[in-house]
CSV table of N, CA and C in Angstrom, one decimal:
chain,number,residue,atom,x,y,z
A,30,UNK,N,81.1,45.0,112.2
A,30,UNK,CA,79.8,45.2,111.5
A,30,UNK,C,79.3,44.3,110.8
A,31,UNK,N,77.9,44.2,110.6
A,31,UNK,CA,77.6,42.9,109.7
A,31,UNK,C,77.4,43.0,108.6
A,32,UNK,N,78.1,41.8,107.8
A,32,UNK,CA,77.9,41.6,106.6
A,32,UNK,C,76.8,40.6,105.9
A,33,UNK,N,75.8,41.8,105.2
A,33,UNK,CA,74.4,40.4,105.1
A,33,UNK,C,75.0,40.7,103.4
A,34,UNK,N,75.0,39.3,102.5
A,34,UNK,CA,74.7,39.3,101.1
A,34,UNK,C,73.3,40.1,100.5
A,35,UNK,N,73.2,40.6,99.2
A,35,UNK,CA,71.7,40.8,98.7
A,35,UNK,C,70.5,40.3,99.2
A,36,UNK,N,70.0,39.0,99.3
A,36,UNK,CA,68.9,38.5,100.1
A,36,UNK,C,68.9,38.6,101.3
A,37,UNK,N,70.0,38.3,102.0
A,37,UNK,CA,70.0,38.9,103.7
A,37,UNK,C,69.8,40.2,104.1
A,38,UNK,N,69.9,41.2,103.1
A,38,UNK,CA,69.7,42.3,103.4
A,38,UNK,C,68.3,42.5,103.4
A,39,UNK,N,67.8,42.0,102.2
A,39,UNK,CA,66.2,42.5,101.6
A,39,UNK,C,65.2,41.9,102.9
A,40,UNK,N,65.6,40.5,103.5
A,40,UNK,CA,65.0,40.1,104.4
A,40,UNK,C,65.0,40.7,106.2
A,41,UNK,N,66.2,40.9,106.1
A,41,UNK,CA,66.3,41.6,107.2
A,41,UNK,C,65.8,43.0,107.3
A,42,UNK,N,65.8,43.8,106.1
A,42,UNK,CA,65.2,45.0,106.1
A,42,UNK,C,63.5,44.9,106.2
A,43,UNK,N,63.1,44.0,105.5
A,43,UNK,CA,61.3,43.5,106.0
A,43,UNK,C,61.3,43.2,107.3
A,44,UNK,N,62.0,42.5,107.7
A,44,UNK,CA,62.2,42.1,109.2
A,44,UNK,C,62.1,43.5,110.1
A,45,UNK,N,63.1,44.3,110.0
A,45,UNK,CA,62.7,45.6,110.6
A,45,UNK,C,61.9,46.4,110.8
A,46,UNK,N,61.5,46.4,109.2
A,46,UNK,CA,60.0,47.2,109.2
A,46,UNK,C,58.7,46.6,109.6
A,47,UNK,N,59.0,45.3,109.5
A,47,UNK,CA,57.6,44.6,110.5
A,47,UNK,C,57.8,44.8,112.0
A,48,UNK,N,59.0,44.8,112.7
A,48,UNK,CA,59.3,44.9,113.8
A,48,UNK,C,58.9,46.8,114.1
A,49,UNK,N,59.2,47.4,113.9
A,49,UNK,CA,58.9,48.6,113.9
A,49,UNK,C,57.6,49.4,113.4
A,50,UNK,N,57.3,48.4,112.9
A,50,UNK,CA,55.2,48.7,112.3
A,50,UNK,C,55.0,48.1,113.8
A,51,UNK,N,55.0,47.3,113.9
A,51,UNK,CA,54.4,46.7,115.5
A,51,UNK,C,54.3,47.3,116.3
A,52,UNK,N,56.3,47.9,116.8
A,52,UNK,CA,56.0,49.3,117.7
A,52,UNK,C,54.9,50.2,117.8
A,53,UNK,N,55.3,50.8,116.7
A,53,UNK,CA,54.1,52.0,116.3
A,53,UNK,C,52.8,51.2,116.6
A,54,UNK,N,52.3,50.1,116.2
A,54,UNK,CA,51.0,49.8,116.3
A,54,UNK,C,50.6,49.3,118.0
A,55,UNK,N,51.6,49.0,118.7
A,55,UNK,CA,51.7,48.9,120.2
A,55,UNK,C,51.0,50.4,120.9
A,56,UNK,N,52.2,51.4,120.7
A,56,UNK,CA,52.1,52.7,121.0
A,56,UNK,C,50.8,53.1,120.6
A,57,UNK,N,50.5,53.4,119.2
A,57,UNK,CA,49.2,53.7,119.2
A,57,UNK,C,48.1,53.5,119.8
A,58,UNK,N,48.0,51.9,120.6
A,58,UNK,CA,47.0,51.2,121.0
A,58,UNK,C,47.0,51.9,122.4
A,59,UNK,N,48.2,51.9,123.0
A,59,UNK,CA,48.4,52.6,124.3
A,59,UNK,C,48.1,54.3,124.3
A,60,UNK,N,47.8,54.8,123.0
A,60,UNK,CA,48.0,56.7,123.3
A,60,UNK,C,48.9,57.1,122.8
A,61,UNK,N,50.2,56.7,122.6
A,61,UNK,CA,51.6,57.1,122.0
A,61,UNK,C,51.4,57.7,120.8
A,62,UNK,N,50.8,57.2,119.8
A,62,UNK,CA,51.1,57.6,118.4
A,62,UNK,C,50.4,59.1,118.4
A,63,UNK,N,51.8,59.5,117.6
A,63,UNK,CA,51.6,61.0,117.4
A,63,UNK,C,51.0,61.2,115.9
A,64,UNK,N,50.7,60.3,115.5
A,64,UNK,CA,49.9,59.9,114.2
A,64,UNK,C,48.0,59.7,114.2
A,65,UNK,N,48.2,59.4,115.3
A,65,UNK,CA,46.8,58.9,116.2
A,65,UNK,C,46.5,60.5,117.0
A,66,UNK,N,45.2,59.9,117.9
A,66,UNK,CA,44.8,61.2,118.6
A,66,UNK,C,46.1,61.0,119.6
A,67,UNK,N,46.6,62.6,120.3
A,67,UNK,CA,47.3,63.3,120.9
A,67,UNK,C,47.1,63.4,122.3
A,68,UNK,N,45.8,63.6,122.8
A,68,UNK,CA,45.1,63.5,123.9
A,68,UNK,C,44.4,62.9,124.4
A,69,UNK,N,44.0,62.4,124.1
A,69,UNK,CA,42.6,61.4,124.0
A,69,UNK,C,41.4,61.9,123.4
A,70,UNK,N,41.8,62.6,122.4
A,70,UNK,CA,40.4,63.2,121.5
A,70,UNK,C,39.8,62.2,120.8
A,71,UNK,N,38.9,62.4,120.3
A,71,UNK,CA,38.7,61.6,118.9
A,71,UNK,C,38.6,63.0,117.4
A,72,UNK,N,38.8,61.9,116.4
A,72,UNK,CA,39.2,63.2,115.5
A,72,UNK,C,38.0,63.3,114.6
A,73,UNK,N,38.4,64.1,113.1
A,73,UNK,CA,37.3,64.2,112.5
A,73,UNK,C,38.0,64.0,110.9
A,74,UNK,N,36.6,64.8,109.6
A,74,UNK,CA,37.3,64.9,108.4
A,74,UNK,C,38.1,65.7,108.6
A,75,UNK,N,38.6,66.9,109.0
A,75,UNK,CA,39.6,68.1,109.0
A,75,UNK,C,40.8,67.2,109.2
A,76,UNK,N,41.0,66.4,110.4
A,76,UNK,CA,42.2,65.7,110.7
A,76,UNK,C,42.5,64.8,109.5
A,77,UNK,N,42.1,63.9,109.0
A,77,UNK,CA,42.2,63.3,108.1
A,77,UNK,C,42.5,63.8,106.6
A,78,UNK,N,41.8,64.8,106.6
A,78,UNK,CA,42.8,65.4,105.1
A,78,UNK,C,43.6,65.9,105.6
A,79,UNK,N,44.4,66.4,106.9
A,79,UNK,CA,45.5,66.9,107.2
A,79,UNK,C,46.8,65.6,107.0
A,80,UNK,N,46.3,64.7,106.8
A,80,UNK,CA,47.3,63.8,107.1
A,80,UNK,C,48.0,63.2,105.6
A,81,UNK,N,49.0,62.6,105.4
A,81,UNK,CA,49.8,62.3,104.1
A,81,UNK,C,48.8,61.3,103.1
A,82,UNK,N,48.5,61.6,102.2
A,82,UNK,CA,47.8,60.8,101.6
A,82,UNK,C,48.3,59.6,101.3
A,83,UNK,N,49.4,59.5,101.4
A,83,UNK,CA,49.9,58.2,100.8
A,83,UNK,C,50.0,56.8,102.1
A,84,UNK,N,48.9,57.3,103.2
A,84,UNK,CA,49.2,56.8,104.7
A,84,UNK,C,48.0,55.6,104.3
A,85,UNK,N,48.0,55.0,105.7
A,85,UNK,CA,46.8,54.2,105.4
A,85,UNK,C,45.9,54.2,106.8
A,86,UNK,N,44.7,54.2,106.8
A,86,UNK,CA,43.9,53.7,108.1
A,86,UNK,C,43.1,52.4,108.3
A,87,UNK,N,42.8,52.2,109.2
A,87,UNK,CA,41.6,51.1,109.6
A,87,UNK,C,40.3,51.7,109.6
A,88,UNK,N,39.4,51.2,108.9
A,88,UNK,CA,38.3,51.3,108.3
A,88,UNK,C,37.2,50.8,109.4
A,89,UNK,N,36.5,51.1,110.6
A,89,UNK,CA,36.3,50.3,111.4
A,89,UNK,C,34.9,50.1,110.9
A,90,UNK,N,34.0,50.7,110.7
A,90,UNK,CA,32.5,50.2,110.4
A,90,UNK,C,31.8,51.8,109.5
A,91,UNK,N,31.1,51.4,108.7
A,91,UNK,CA,30.0,52.5,108.2
A,91,UNK,C,28.3,51.9,108.8
A,92,UNK,N,28.2,53.0,109.1
A,92,UNK,CA,26.7,53.1,109.8
A,92,UNK,C,26.1,54.6,108.8
A,93,UNK,N,24.7,54.6,109.2
A,93,UNK,CA,23.7,55.3,108.7
A,93,UNK,C,23.3,56.4,109.3
A,94,UNK,N,24.2,56.7,110.7
A,94,UNK,CA,23.8,57.7,111.7
A,94,UNK,C,24.8,58.1,112.1
A,95,UNK,N,24.9,59.8,112.4
A,95,UNK,CA,26.4,60.3,113.1
A,95,UNK,C,25.9,59.9,114.7
A,96,UNK,N,24.9,59.6,115.2
A,96,UNK,CA,24.9,59.0,116.5
A,96,UNK,C,25.0,57.8,116.5
A,97,UNK,N,24.6,56.8,115.7
A,97,UNK,CA,24.9,55.4,115.7
A,97,UNK,C,26.9,55.3,116.0
A,98,UNK,N,27.5,56.2,115.6
A,98,UNK,CA,29.4,56.2,115.3
A,98,UNK,C,29.3,56.8,116.5
A,99,UNK,N,28.6,57.8,117.5
A,99,UNK,CA,29.1,58.5,118.6
A,99,UNK,C,29.0,57.5,119.5
A,100,UNK,N,27.6,56.9,119.3
A,100,UNK,CA,27.9,55.9,120.5
A,100,UNK,C,28.2,54.6,120.6
A,101,UNK,N,28.6,54.0,119.6
A,101,UNK,CA,30.3,53.3,119.5
A,101,UNK,C,31.6,53.8,119.6
A,102,UNK,N,31.5,55.0,119.8
A,102,UNK,CA,33.2,56.0,120.4
A,102,UNK,C,33.1,56.0,121.1
A,103,UNK,N,32.0,56.3,122.2
A,103,UNK,CA,31.4,56.3,123.6
A,103,UNK,C,31.9,55.1,124.5
A,104,UNK,N,31.6,53.7,123.6
A,104,UNK,CA,31.7,52.6,124.2
A,104,UNK,C,32.9,52.0,124.3
A,105,UNK,N,33.9,53.0,123.7
A,105,UNK,CA,35.4,52.7,123.4
A,105,UNK,C,36.5,52.8,124.9
A,106,UNK,N,37.1,52.2,124.9
A,106,UNK,CA,38.0,52.7,126.0
A,106,UNK,C,39.2,53.3,125.5
A,107,UNK,N,39.4,53.3,124.1
A,107,UNK,CA,40.5,53.8,123.3
A,107,UNK,C,40.5,55.4,122.7
A,108,UNK,N,41.2,56.0,122.5
A,108,UNK,CA,41.0,57.1,121.4
A,108,UNK,C,41.7,56.8,120.3
A,109,UNK,N,41.9,57.6,119.5
A,109,UNK,CA,42.3,58.0,118.4
A,109,UNK,C,41.2,57.9,116.8
A,110,UNK,N,40.0,57.9,117.2
A,110,UNK,CA,39.1,57.3,115.9
A,110,UNK,C,38.6,58.8,115.6
A,111,UNK,N,39.0,58.5,114.1
A,111,UNK,CA,38.3,59.9,113.2
A,111,UNK,C,37.1,59.3,112.5
A,112,UNK,N,36.6,60.1,112.1
A,112,UNK,CA,35.0,60.0,111.8
A,112,UNK,C,34.9,60.5,110.4
A,113,UNK,N,33.9,60.4,109.6
A,113,UNK,CA,33.5,60.9,108.4
A,113,UNK,C,32.6,60.6,107.8
A,114,UNK,N,31.8,61.4,106.9
A,114,UNK,CA,30.8,61.1,106.6
A,114,UNK,C,30.5,61.2,104.7
A,115,UNK,N,30.0,60.3,104.2
A,115,UNK,CA,30.0,60.4,102.6
A,115,UNK,C,28.7,60.3,102.2
A,116,UNK,N,28.6,60.7,101.1
A,116,UNK,CA,26.9,60.2,99.9
A,116,UNK,C,26.9,59.4,99.2
A,117,UNK,N,26.4,58.1,99.4
A,117,UNK,CA,25.9,57.2,98.6
A,117,UNK,C,24.4,57.0,98.2
A,118,UNK,N,24.3,56.7,96.7
A,118,UNK,CA,22.6,56.4,96.3
A,118,UNK,C,22.1,57.8,97.5
A,119,UNK,N,22.4,58.8,97.2
A,119,UNK,CA,21.7,60.0,97.8
A,119,UNK,C,21.6,59.5,99.6
A,120,UNK,N,21.9,58.9,99.8
A,120,UNK,CA,22.0,58.6,101.7
A,120,UNK,C,23.5,59.1,102.1
A,121,UNK,N,23.5,59.8,103.4
A,121,UNK,CA,24.4,60.2,103.9
A,121,UNK,C,24.7,58.5,105.0
A,122,UNK,N,26.5,58.3,104.7
A,122,UNK,CA,26.9,57.4,105.2
A,122,UNK,C,28.1,57.8,106.1
A,123,UNK,N,28.1,57.4,107.2
A,123,UNK,CA,29.0,57.9,108.6
A,123,UNK,C,29.9,56.6,108.9
A,124,UNK,N,31.5,57.0,108.7
A,124,UNK,CA,32.7,55.9,108.7
A,124,UNK,C,33.4,56.1,110.1
A,125,UNK,N,33.6,55.0,110.5
A,125,UNK,CA,34.6,55.3,111.8
A,125,UNK,C,36.1,54.5,111.3
A,126,UNK,N,37.1,55.6,111.4
A,126,UNK,CA,38.5,55.1,111.6
A,126,UNK,C,39.0,55.1,112.4
A,127,UNK,N,40.4,54.5,112.1
A,127,UNK,CA,41.4,54.7,113.3
A,127,UNK,C,42.5,54.6,113.2
A,128,UNK,N,43.0,55.4,113.5
A,128,UNK,CA,44.8,55.8,113.2
A,128,UNK,C,45.1,55.9,111.9
A,129,UNK,N,46.5,56.3,111.6
A,129,UNK,CA,46.8,56.6,110.7
A,129,UNK,C,48.3,55.5,110.7
A,130,UNK,N,48.5,55.0,109.7
A,130,UNK,CA,50.1,54.0,109.5
A,130,UNK,C,51.0,54.5,108.2
A,131,UNK,N,51.8,54.2,108.5
A,131,UNK,CA,53.0,54.6,107.4
A,131,UNK,C,52.6,53.2,106.1
A,132,UNK,N,52.8,52.1,106.4
A,132,UNK,CA,52.6,51.3,105.5
A,132,UNK,C,51.5,50.3,106.0
A,133,UNK,N,50.7,49.3,104.8
A,133,UNK,CA,49.6,48.6,105.1
A,133,UNK,C,49.8,47.5,106.0
A,134,UNK,N,51.3,47.4,106.2
A,134,UNK,CA,51.3,45.9,106.9
A,134,UNK,C,51.1,46.6,108.4
A,135,UNK,N,51.6,47.8,108.9
A,135,UNK,CA,51.5,48.3,110.0
A,135,UNK,C,50.2,48.3,110.3
A,136,UNK,N,49.7,48.6,109.3
A,136,UNK,CA,47.4,49.3,109.9
A,136,UNK,C,47.5,47.6,109.9
A,137,UNK,N,47.8,46.5,109.1
A,137,UNK,CA,47.1,45.2,109.4
A,137,UNK,C,47.6,44.8,110.5
A,138,UNK,N,48.6,44.8,111.0
A,138,UNK,CA,49.1,44.5,112.2
A,138,UNK,C,48.3,45.3,113.6
A,139,UNK,N,48.1,46.5,113.4
A,139,UNK,CA,47.3,47.5,114.0
A,139,UNK,C,45.7,47.0,114.5
A,140,UNK,N,45.2,46.3,113.0
A,140,UNK,CA,44.0,46.0,113.1
A,140,UNK,C,43.7,44.7,113.7
A,141,UNK,N,44.8,44.1,113.4
A,141,UNK,CA,44.9,42.5,114.6
A,141,UNK,C,44.6,42.9,116.1
A,142,UNK,N,45.3,44.1,116.4
A,142,UNK,CA,45.3,44.1,117.9
A,142,UNK,C,44.4,44.9,118.1
A,143,UNK,N,44.1,46.0,117.5
A,143,UNK,CA,42.4,46.7,117.4
A,143,UNK,C,41.3,45.6,117.9
A,144,UNK,N,41.2,44.7,117.1
A,144,UNK,CA,39.8,43.7,117.6
A,144,UNK,C,39.9,43.4,118.7
A,145,UNK,N,41.1,43.0,119.6
A,145,UNK,CA,41.1,42.4,120.7
A,145,UNK,C,40.4,43.5,121.9
A,146,UNK,N,40.9,44.7,121.3
A,146,UNK,CA,40.2,46.2,122.2
A,146,UNK,C,38.6,46.7,122.0
A,147,UNK,N,38.2,46.3,121.1
A,147,UNK,CA,37.2,47.1,120.6
A,147,UNK,C,35.9,46.4,121.5
A,148,UNK,N,34.9,47.7,121.4
A,148,UNK,CA,33.8,47.3,122.6
A,148,UNK,C,32.9,47.3,121.9
A,149,UNK,N,31.7,47.0,122.1
A,149,UNK,CA,30.1,47.4,122.0
A,149,UNK,C,29.7,47.3,120.6
A,150,UNK,N,30.7,45.8,120.0
A,150,UNK,CA,29.8,45.0,118.7
A,150,UNK,C,29.1,43.8,119.3
A,151,UNK,N,28.4,43.6,118.3
A,151,UNK,CA,27.5,42.3,118.9
A,151,UNK,C,28.3,40.8,118.1
A,152,UNK,N,29.3,40.9,117.0
A,152,UNK,CA,30.1,40.2,116.6
A,152,UNK,C,31.6,40.9,116.5
A,153,UNK,N,32.3,40.0,115.8
A,153,UNK,CA,34.0,40.6,115.6
A,153,UNK,C,34.1,41.5,114.5
A,154,UNK,N,34.0,42.5,114.6
A,154,UNK,CA,33.9,43.5,113.1
A,154,UNK,C,35.0,43.2,112.0
A,155,UNK,N,34.6,43.2,110.7
A,155,UNK,CA,35.7,42.9,109.8
A,155,UNK,C,36.4,44.4,109.4
A,156,UNK,N,37.3,44.7,110.2
A,156,UNK,CA,38.3,45.8,109.8
A,156,UNK,C,38.9,45.9,108.5
A,157,UNK,N,38.8,46.8,108.1
A,157,UNK,CA,39.4,47.0,106.6
A,157,UNK,C,40.7,48.1,106.4
A,158,UNK,N,41.5,47.7,106.2
A,158,UNK,CA,42.7,48.6,105.9
A,158,UNK,C,42.5,49.6,104.5
A,159,UNK,N,42.9,50.7,104.6
A,159,UNK,CA,42.6,51.6,103.4
A,159,UNK,C,43.7,52.7,103.3
A,160,UNK,N,43.6,52.7,102.2
A,160,UNK,CA,44.7,53.7,101.9
A,160,UNK,C,43.8,55.2,101.9
A,161,UNK,N,44.7,56.6,102.4
A,161,UNK,CA,44.1,57.7,102.7
A,161,UNK,C,43.6,58.3,101.6
A,162,UNK,N,44.1,58.2,100.5
A,162,UNK,CA,44.1,59.0,99.4
A,162,UNK,C,42.3,58.5,99.6
A,163,UNK,N,41.8,57.7,98.7
A,163,UNK,CA,40.6,57.5,98.5
A,163,UNK,C,39.4,57.9,99.6
A,164,UNK,N,39.9,57.6,101.0
A,164,UNK,CA,39.2,58.2,102.0
A,164,UNK,C,38.9,59.7,102.0
A,165,UNK,N,40.3,60.6,101.6
A,165,UNK,CA,40.2,61.9,101.4
A,165,UNK,C,39.5,62.4,100.6
A,166,UNK,N,39.6,61.8,99.3
A,166,UNK,CA,38.8,61.8,98.1
A,166,UNK,C,37.1,62.1,98.5
A,167,UNK,N,36.5,60.8,99.3
A,167,UNK,CA,35.5,60.9,99.7
A,167,UNK,C,34.9,62.0,100.8
A,168,UNK,N,36.2,62.4,101.4
A,168,UNK,CA,35.8,63.7,102.4
A,168,UNK,C,35.6,64.9,101.5
A,169,UNK,N,36.5,65.0,100.5
A,169,UNK,CA,36.2,66.5,99.7
A,169,UNK,C,35.1,66.4,98.6
A,170,UNK,N,34.2,65.4,98.5
A,170,UNK,CA,33.2,65.2,97.7
A,170,UNK,C,31.7,65.4,98.4
A,171,UNK,N,31.9,65.1,99.8
A,171,UNK,CA,30.7,65.5,100.8
A,171,UNK,C,31.1,66.2,101.7
A,172,UNK,N,29.9,67.3,102.0
A,172,UNK,CA,30.1,68.3,103.0
A,172,UNK,C,30.0,67.5,104.2
A,173,UNK,N,30.8,67.8,105.0
A,173,UNK,CA,31.1,67.4,106.2
A,173,UNK,C,30.4,68.2,107.7
A,174,UNK,N,30.1,67.7,108.6
A,174,UNK,CA,29.3,68.4,109.7
A,174,UNK,C,30.4,69.4,110.7
């Protein structure tokens, strides 16, 4: 058995979490993550509400129309996108997210890999790792389609 002192255990634990997070990210980008879409489907606000509020998602973009979001999703070769809308300054905003991750580190690693696979953008999008709790709050305060 491997005997580690306290600082070594802490570093080892962080290392293992990062490795496992990277594996989850790789699986999700290849359609095998049960936390993302399971059968090539794209998901909606209801699905996001059912996820653990302590999780994280990658917010890809916020746009002013549902059709713009749909066009962007149609341009992708990936599945596992979820969308919702919220109201801001009396205007509806449409948000596209990707996946659900257990830790912010796993979501950040996922966002780096996702950037390489996104299509249909004029420039590289600035992805945002977000906690699900505020996303779910936004969903609950705006009537969804």
